[in-house]
XYZ file of C-alpha atoms in Angstrom:
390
model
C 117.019 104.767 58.551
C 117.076 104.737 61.924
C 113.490 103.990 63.748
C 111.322 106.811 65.482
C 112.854 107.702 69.397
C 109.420 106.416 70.811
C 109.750 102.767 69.227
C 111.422 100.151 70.900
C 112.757 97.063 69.416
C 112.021 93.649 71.264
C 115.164 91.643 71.353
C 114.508 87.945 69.635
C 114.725 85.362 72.458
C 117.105 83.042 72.484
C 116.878 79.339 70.212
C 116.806 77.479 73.517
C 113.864 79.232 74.885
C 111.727 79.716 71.756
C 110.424 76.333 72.006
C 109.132 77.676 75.402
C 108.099 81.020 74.058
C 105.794 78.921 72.053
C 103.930 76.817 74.233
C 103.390 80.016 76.453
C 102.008 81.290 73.675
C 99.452 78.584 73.482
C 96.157 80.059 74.786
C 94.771 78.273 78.053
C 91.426 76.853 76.075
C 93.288 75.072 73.633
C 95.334 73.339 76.558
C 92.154 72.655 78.250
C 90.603 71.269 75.475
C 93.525 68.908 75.188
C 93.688 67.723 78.620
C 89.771 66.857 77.994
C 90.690 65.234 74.633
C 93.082 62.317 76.460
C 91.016 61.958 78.939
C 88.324 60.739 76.800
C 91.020 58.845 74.878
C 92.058 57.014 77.702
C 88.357 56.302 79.288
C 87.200 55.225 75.476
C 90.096 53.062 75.479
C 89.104 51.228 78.922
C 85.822 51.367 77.824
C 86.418 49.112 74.707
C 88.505 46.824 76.538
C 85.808 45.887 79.398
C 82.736 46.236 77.032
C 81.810 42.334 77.288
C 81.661 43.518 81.584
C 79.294 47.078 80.658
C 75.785 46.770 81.823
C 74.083 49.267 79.650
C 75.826 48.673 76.352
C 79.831 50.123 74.625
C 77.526 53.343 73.186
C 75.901 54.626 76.357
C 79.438 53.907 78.374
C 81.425 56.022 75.471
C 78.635 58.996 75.717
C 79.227 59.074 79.319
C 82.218 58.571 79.338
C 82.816 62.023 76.878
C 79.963 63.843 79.670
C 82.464 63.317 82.283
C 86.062 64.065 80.280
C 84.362 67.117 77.700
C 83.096 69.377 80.928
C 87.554 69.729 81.634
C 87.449 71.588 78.401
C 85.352 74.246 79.964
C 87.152 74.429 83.424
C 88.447 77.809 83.572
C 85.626 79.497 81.736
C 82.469 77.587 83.359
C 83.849 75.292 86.444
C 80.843 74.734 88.364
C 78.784 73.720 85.434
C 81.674 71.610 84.227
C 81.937 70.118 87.202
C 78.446 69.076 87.795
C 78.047 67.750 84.653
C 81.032 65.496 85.251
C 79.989 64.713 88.506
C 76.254 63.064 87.263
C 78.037 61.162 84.375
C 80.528 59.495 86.780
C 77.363 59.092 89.185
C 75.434 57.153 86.397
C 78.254 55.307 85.266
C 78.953 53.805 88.646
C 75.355 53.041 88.819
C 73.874 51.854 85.488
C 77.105 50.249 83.395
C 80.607 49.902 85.661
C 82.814 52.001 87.176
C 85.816 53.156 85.299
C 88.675 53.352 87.237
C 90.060 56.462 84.853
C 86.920 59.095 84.756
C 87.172 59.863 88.739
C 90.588 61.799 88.334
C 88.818 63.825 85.908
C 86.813 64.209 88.112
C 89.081 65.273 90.878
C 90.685 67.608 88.288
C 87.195 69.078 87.830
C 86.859 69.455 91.460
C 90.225 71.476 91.734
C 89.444 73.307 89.064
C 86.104 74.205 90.941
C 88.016 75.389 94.140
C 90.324 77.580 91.526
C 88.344 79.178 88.671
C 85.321 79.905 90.437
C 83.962 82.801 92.306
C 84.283 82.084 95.913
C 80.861 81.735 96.682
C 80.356 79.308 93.578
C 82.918 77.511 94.796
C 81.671 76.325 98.115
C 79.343 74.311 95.816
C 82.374 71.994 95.610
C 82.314 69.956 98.619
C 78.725 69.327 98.432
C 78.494 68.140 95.293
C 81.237 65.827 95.499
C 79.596 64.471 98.975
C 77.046 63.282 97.239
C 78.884 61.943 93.959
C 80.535 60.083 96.228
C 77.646 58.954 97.367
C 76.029 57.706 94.230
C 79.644 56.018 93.000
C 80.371 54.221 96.289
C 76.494 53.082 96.970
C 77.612 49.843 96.735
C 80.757 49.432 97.959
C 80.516 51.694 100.443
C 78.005 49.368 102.963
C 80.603 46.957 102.782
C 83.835 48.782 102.945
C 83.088 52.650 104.583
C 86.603 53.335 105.077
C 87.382 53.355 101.408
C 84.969 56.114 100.174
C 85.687 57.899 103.579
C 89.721 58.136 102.172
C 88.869 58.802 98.447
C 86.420 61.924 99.836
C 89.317 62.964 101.860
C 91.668 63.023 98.997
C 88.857 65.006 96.492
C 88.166 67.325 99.233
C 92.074 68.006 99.604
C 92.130 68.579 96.050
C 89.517 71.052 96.405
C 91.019 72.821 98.952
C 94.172 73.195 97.273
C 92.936 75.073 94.590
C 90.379 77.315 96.702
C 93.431 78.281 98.538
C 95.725 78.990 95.573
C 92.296 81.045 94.514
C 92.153 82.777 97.235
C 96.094 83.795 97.766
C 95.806 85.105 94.535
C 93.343 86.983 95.059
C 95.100 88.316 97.811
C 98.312 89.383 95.901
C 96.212 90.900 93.186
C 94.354 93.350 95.745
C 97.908 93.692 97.191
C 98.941 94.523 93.455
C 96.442 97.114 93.175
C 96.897 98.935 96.857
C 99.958 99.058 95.687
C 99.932 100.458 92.418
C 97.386 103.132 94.306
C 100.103 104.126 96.360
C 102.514 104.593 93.709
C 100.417 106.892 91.675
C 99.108 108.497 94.878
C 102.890 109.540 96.171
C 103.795 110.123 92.117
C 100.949 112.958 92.035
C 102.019 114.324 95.232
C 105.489 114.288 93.993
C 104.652 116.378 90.709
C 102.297 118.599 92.579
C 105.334 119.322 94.892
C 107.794 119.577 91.620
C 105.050 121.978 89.651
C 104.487 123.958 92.839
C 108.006 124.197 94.023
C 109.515 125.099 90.435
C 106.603 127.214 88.333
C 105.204 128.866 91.621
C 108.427 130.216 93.020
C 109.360 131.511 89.586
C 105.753 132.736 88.904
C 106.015 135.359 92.100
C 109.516 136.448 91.217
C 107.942 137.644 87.910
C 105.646 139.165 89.911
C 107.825 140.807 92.081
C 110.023 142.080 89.190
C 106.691 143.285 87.531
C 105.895 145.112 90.284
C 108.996 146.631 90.828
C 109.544 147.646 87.086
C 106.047 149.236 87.307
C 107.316 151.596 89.774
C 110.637 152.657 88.165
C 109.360 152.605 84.553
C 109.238 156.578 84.208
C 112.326 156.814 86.305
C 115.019 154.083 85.913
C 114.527 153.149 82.008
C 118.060 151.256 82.458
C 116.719 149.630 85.638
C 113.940 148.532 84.270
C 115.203 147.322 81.468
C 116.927 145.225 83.273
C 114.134 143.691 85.462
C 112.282 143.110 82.058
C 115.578 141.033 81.122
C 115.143 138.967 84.328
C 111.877 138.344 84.428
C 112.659 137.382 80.444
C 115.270 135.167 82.005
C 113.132 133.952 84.810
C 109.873 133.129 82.450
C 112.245 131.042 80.745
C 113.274 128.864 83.522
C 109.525 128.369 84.619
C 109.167 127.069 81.302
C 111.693 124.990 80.985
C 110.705 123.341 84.551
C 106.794 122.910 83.494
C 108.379 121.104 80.442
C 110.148 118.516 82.567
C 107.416 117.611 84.959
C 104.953 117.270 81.641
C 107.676 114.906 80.470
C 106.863 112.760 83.833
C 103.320 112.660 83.099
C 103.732 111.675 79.467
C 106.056 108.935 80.415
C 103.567 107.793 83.424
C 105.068 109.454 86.048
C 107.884 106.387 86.151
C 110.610 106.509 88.739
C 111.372 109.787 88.770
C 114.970 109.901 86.691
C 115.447 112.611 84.309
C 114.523 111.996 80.741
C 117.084 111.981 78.478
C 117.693 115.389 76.648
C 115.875 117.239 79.618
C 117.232 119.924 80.956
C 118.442 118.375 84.738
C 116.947 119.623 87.614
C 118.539 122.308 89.919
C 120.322 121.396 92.749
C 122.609 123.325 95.874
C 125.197 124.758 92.949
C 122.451 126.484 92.013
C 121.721 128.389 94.856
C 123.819 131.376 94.051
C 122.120 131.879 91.184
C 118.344 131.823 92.730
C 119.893 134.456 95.148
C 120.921 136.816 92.197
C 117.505 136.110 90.620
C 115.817 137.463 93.454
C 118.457 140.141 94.228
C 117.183 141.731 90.831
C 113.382 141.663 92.266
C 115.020 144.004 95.521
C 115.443 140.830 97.822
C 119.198 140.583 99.405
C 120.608 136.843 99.587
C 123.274 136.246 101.693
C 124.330 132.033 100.552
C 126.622 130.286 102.622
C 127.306 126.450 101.249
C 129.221 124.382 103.040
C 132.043 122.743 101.068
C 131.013 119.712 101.727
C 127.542 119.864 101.023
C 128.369 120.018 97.335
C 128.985 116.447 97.123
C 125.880 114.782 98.638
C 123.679 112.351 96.613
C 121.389 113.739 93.925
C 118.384 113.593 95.688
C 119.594 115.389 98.428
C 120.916 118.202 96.394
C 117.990 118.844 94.584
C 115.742 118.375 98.114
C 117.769 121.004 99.724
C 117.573 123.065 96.637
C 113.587 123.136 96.679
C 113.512 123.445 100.362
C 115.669 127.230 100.160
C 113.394 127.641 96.934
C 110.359 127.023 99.228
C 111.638 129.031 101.596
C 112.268 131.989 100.056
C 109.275 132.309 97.866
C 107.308 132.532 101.094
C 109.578 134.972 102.041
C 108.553 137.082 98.868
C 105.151 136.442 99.435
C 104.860 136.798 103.073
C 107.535 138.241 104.705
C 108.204 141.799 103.582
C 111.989 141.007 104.525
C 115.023 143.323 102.996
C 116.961 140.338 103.603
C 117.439 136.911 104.051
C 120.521 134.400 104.785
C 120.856 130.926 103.340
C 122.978 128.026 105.320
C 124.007 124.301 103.986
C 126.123 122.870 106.063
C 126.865 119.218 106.069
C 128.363 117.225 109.384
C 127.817 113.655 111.311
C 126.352 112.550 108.062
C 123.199 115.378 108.613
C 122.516 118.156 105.558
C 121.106 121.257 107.194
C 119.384 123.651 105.583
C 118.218 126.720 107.522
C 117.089 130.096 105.884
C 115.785 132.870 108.132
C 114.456 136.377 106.916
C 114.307 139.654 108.786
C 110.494 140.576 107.996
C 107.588 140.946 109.846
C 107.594 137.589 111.450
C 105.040 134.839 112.498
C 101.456 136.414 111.974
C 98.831 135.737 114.429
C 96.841 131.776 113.835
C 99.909 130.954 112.236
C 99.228 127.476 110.560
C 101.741 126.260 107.490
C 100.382 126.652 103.891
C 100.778 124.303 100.930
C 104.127 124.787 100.438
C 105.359 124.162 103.657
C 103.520 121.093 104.207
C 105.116 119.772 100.647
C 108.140 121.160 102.073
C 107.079 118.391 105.186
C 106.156 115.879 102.739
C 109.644 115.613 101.078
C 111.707 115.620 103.944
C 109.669 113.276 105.505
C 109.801 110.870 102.663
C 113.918 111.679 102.386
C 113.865 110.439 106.723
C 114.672 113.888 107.614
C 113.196 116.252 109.850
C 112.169 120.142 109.482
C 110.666 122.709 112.080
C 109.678 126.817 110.624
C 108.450 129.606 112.940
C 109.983 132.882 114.574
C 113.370 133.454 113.771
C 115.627 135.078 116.164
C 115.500 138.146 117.125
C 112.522 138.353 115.120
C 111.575 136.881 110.756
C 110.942 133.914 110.131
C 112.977 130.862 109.998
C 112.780 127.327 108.447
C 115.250 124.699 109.068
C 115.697 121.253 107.735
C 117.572 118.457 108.340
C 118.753 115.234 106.214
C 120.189 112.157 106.875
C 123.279 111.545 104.402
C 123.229 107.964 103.338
């Protein structure tokens, strides 16, 4: 039985990778716990060994020796409180028993950990408190040797720093991330808006028109207007069909704008002929004249220049009042042009473009194009648009 269309089987990964596959699959508190776990291994260890040299005793060396290795179990989840913690056992244990010459790299792993995990402002706390650790550790040896402790704070500072920074350029490339990703959706949503208005809009006032027109010949033309009510039939069908595919986008996420599978493909400059019979059955004459060569351009371009005429011409339905209209793609010196001027009543007065024509803009910007609409010559309206032909 084969499995549903909206399942999708994860391959198995290869034998040489699975043992990586599993320790990526090891959550981050279990390595953390670890890394705290061999620490304390290796200070108890140490701590055995020198016990005839500790001051205050083998049980009050291993209990602070497990304050300053335990808090690395917690880095991630609590750093600063890990890290202070740390920080006063190694204090105490440089100043009441003996300084073990294993528990300051926890400590500097504590430290880093600090300058990564935390919030920024929590993790300026770093610095400080290892100034003054390092005060308490080196209080003796530092009046005799200053340029010792002066080096080691250099190093835990460095440490620090290193992981503030990889904080912080993370940080960065996440809000990068999510600009991003605002973007995306942004310019997908303007994209569908374009697609629902282009498609469903243009097809929604050719219904109209044919309505309208089948009104008036109802009593008088019964085979007339029989056929308009087959058209606009036809033409709900289409508008259906197109809503369909842009709800497809939006249930798949609005991805990268390929057709889904199955779907009926979107129009493109073949189909031109065919919108101009469409709207030659609403009372609207087409003249289309397609250059050969503008047949064969890329995809996107044939379906751009197919919503830009579709654009065009619904505002000449809605607008215009034109008898006719003429249709041009032409392609030349690797340019697409698209020009369609109508014969109706022209540019009204406070002319300023409407919705469409600024998504008509908004595509042929994004395609590197240019486009310019306004009186047509001798009079009508005209909108031309040119694309670059990769």
């Amino acid at each position: 039985m084969s499995s549903p269309p909206y399942v999708r089987a994860i391959p198995a990964a290869p034998p040489s990778r699975r043992p990586i596959a599993a320790l990526r699959a090891v959550p981050a508190e279990r390595w953390d716990a670890a890394l705290a776990g061999t620490f304390l291994l290796l200070m108890a260890v140490e701590r055995i060994g020198a016990a005839d040299r500790l001051h205050g005793g083998l049980p009050l060396a291993l209990a602070l020796s497990a304050a300053v290795a335990g808090p690395l179990a917690v880095r991630r989840t609590r750093p600063l409180a890990g890290y202070l913690v740390g920080a006063a056992a190694l204090s105490a244990e440089a100043l009441f028993v003996l300084p073990s010459p294993v528990s300051p790299y926890a400590d500097l792993i504590g430290l880093y950990s600090l300058g990564l995990y935390a919030p920024r402002r929590l993790a300026w706390c770093g610095p400080f408190a290892a100034l003054l650790g390092m005060a308490a550790y080196f209080a003796d040896l530092g009046r005799a040797y200053p340029v010792i402790p002066a080096g080691v704070l250099f190093l835990w500072l460095l440490g620090w720093a290193v992981g503030y920074g990889a904080a912080r350029r993370s940080e960065q490339r996440e809000a990068a991330r999510l600009l991003l990703r605002r973007e995306v959706v942004a310019e997908e949503r303007a994209r569908l808006a374009r697609e629902l208005h282009d498609s469903v809009g243009h097809t929604l006032n050719v219904v109209l028109v044919q309505a309208g027109a089948a009104r008036r010949l109802l009593d008088r033309e019964p085979e007339r207007t029989r056929e308009l009510l087959s058209g606009m039939e036809h033409t709900g069908r289409e508008a259906l069909d197109d809503l369909d595919r842009v709800l497809g986008l939006l249930r798949r996420g609005a991805g990268d704008g390929d057709e889904e599978e199955g779907a009926a493909p979107q129009p493109g400059i073949a189909d031109l002929e065919r919108l101009a019979e469409r709207l030659g059955g609403a009372g609207l004459r087409v003249r289309v004249r397609i250059d050969p060569a503008a047949r064969r351009v890329p995809r996107s371009l044939d379906v751009s220049a197919f919503r830009i005429v579709q654009e065009a011409l619904t505002n000449t339905v809605k607008h215009a009042g034109a008898r006719s209209v003429g249709v041009t793609v032409r392609c030349a010196a690797g340019r697409l042009a698209v020009e369609v001027s109508d014969d109706g009543r022209g540019v009204p007065a406070g002319y300023a473009p409407g919705r469409g024509l600024l998504g008509v803009a908004e595509r042929v910007s994004v395609l590197g194009g240019r486009v310019e609409h306004g009186p047509g010559e001798p009079g009508g309206f005209r909108l031309r648009a040119e694309l670059p032909v990769p």
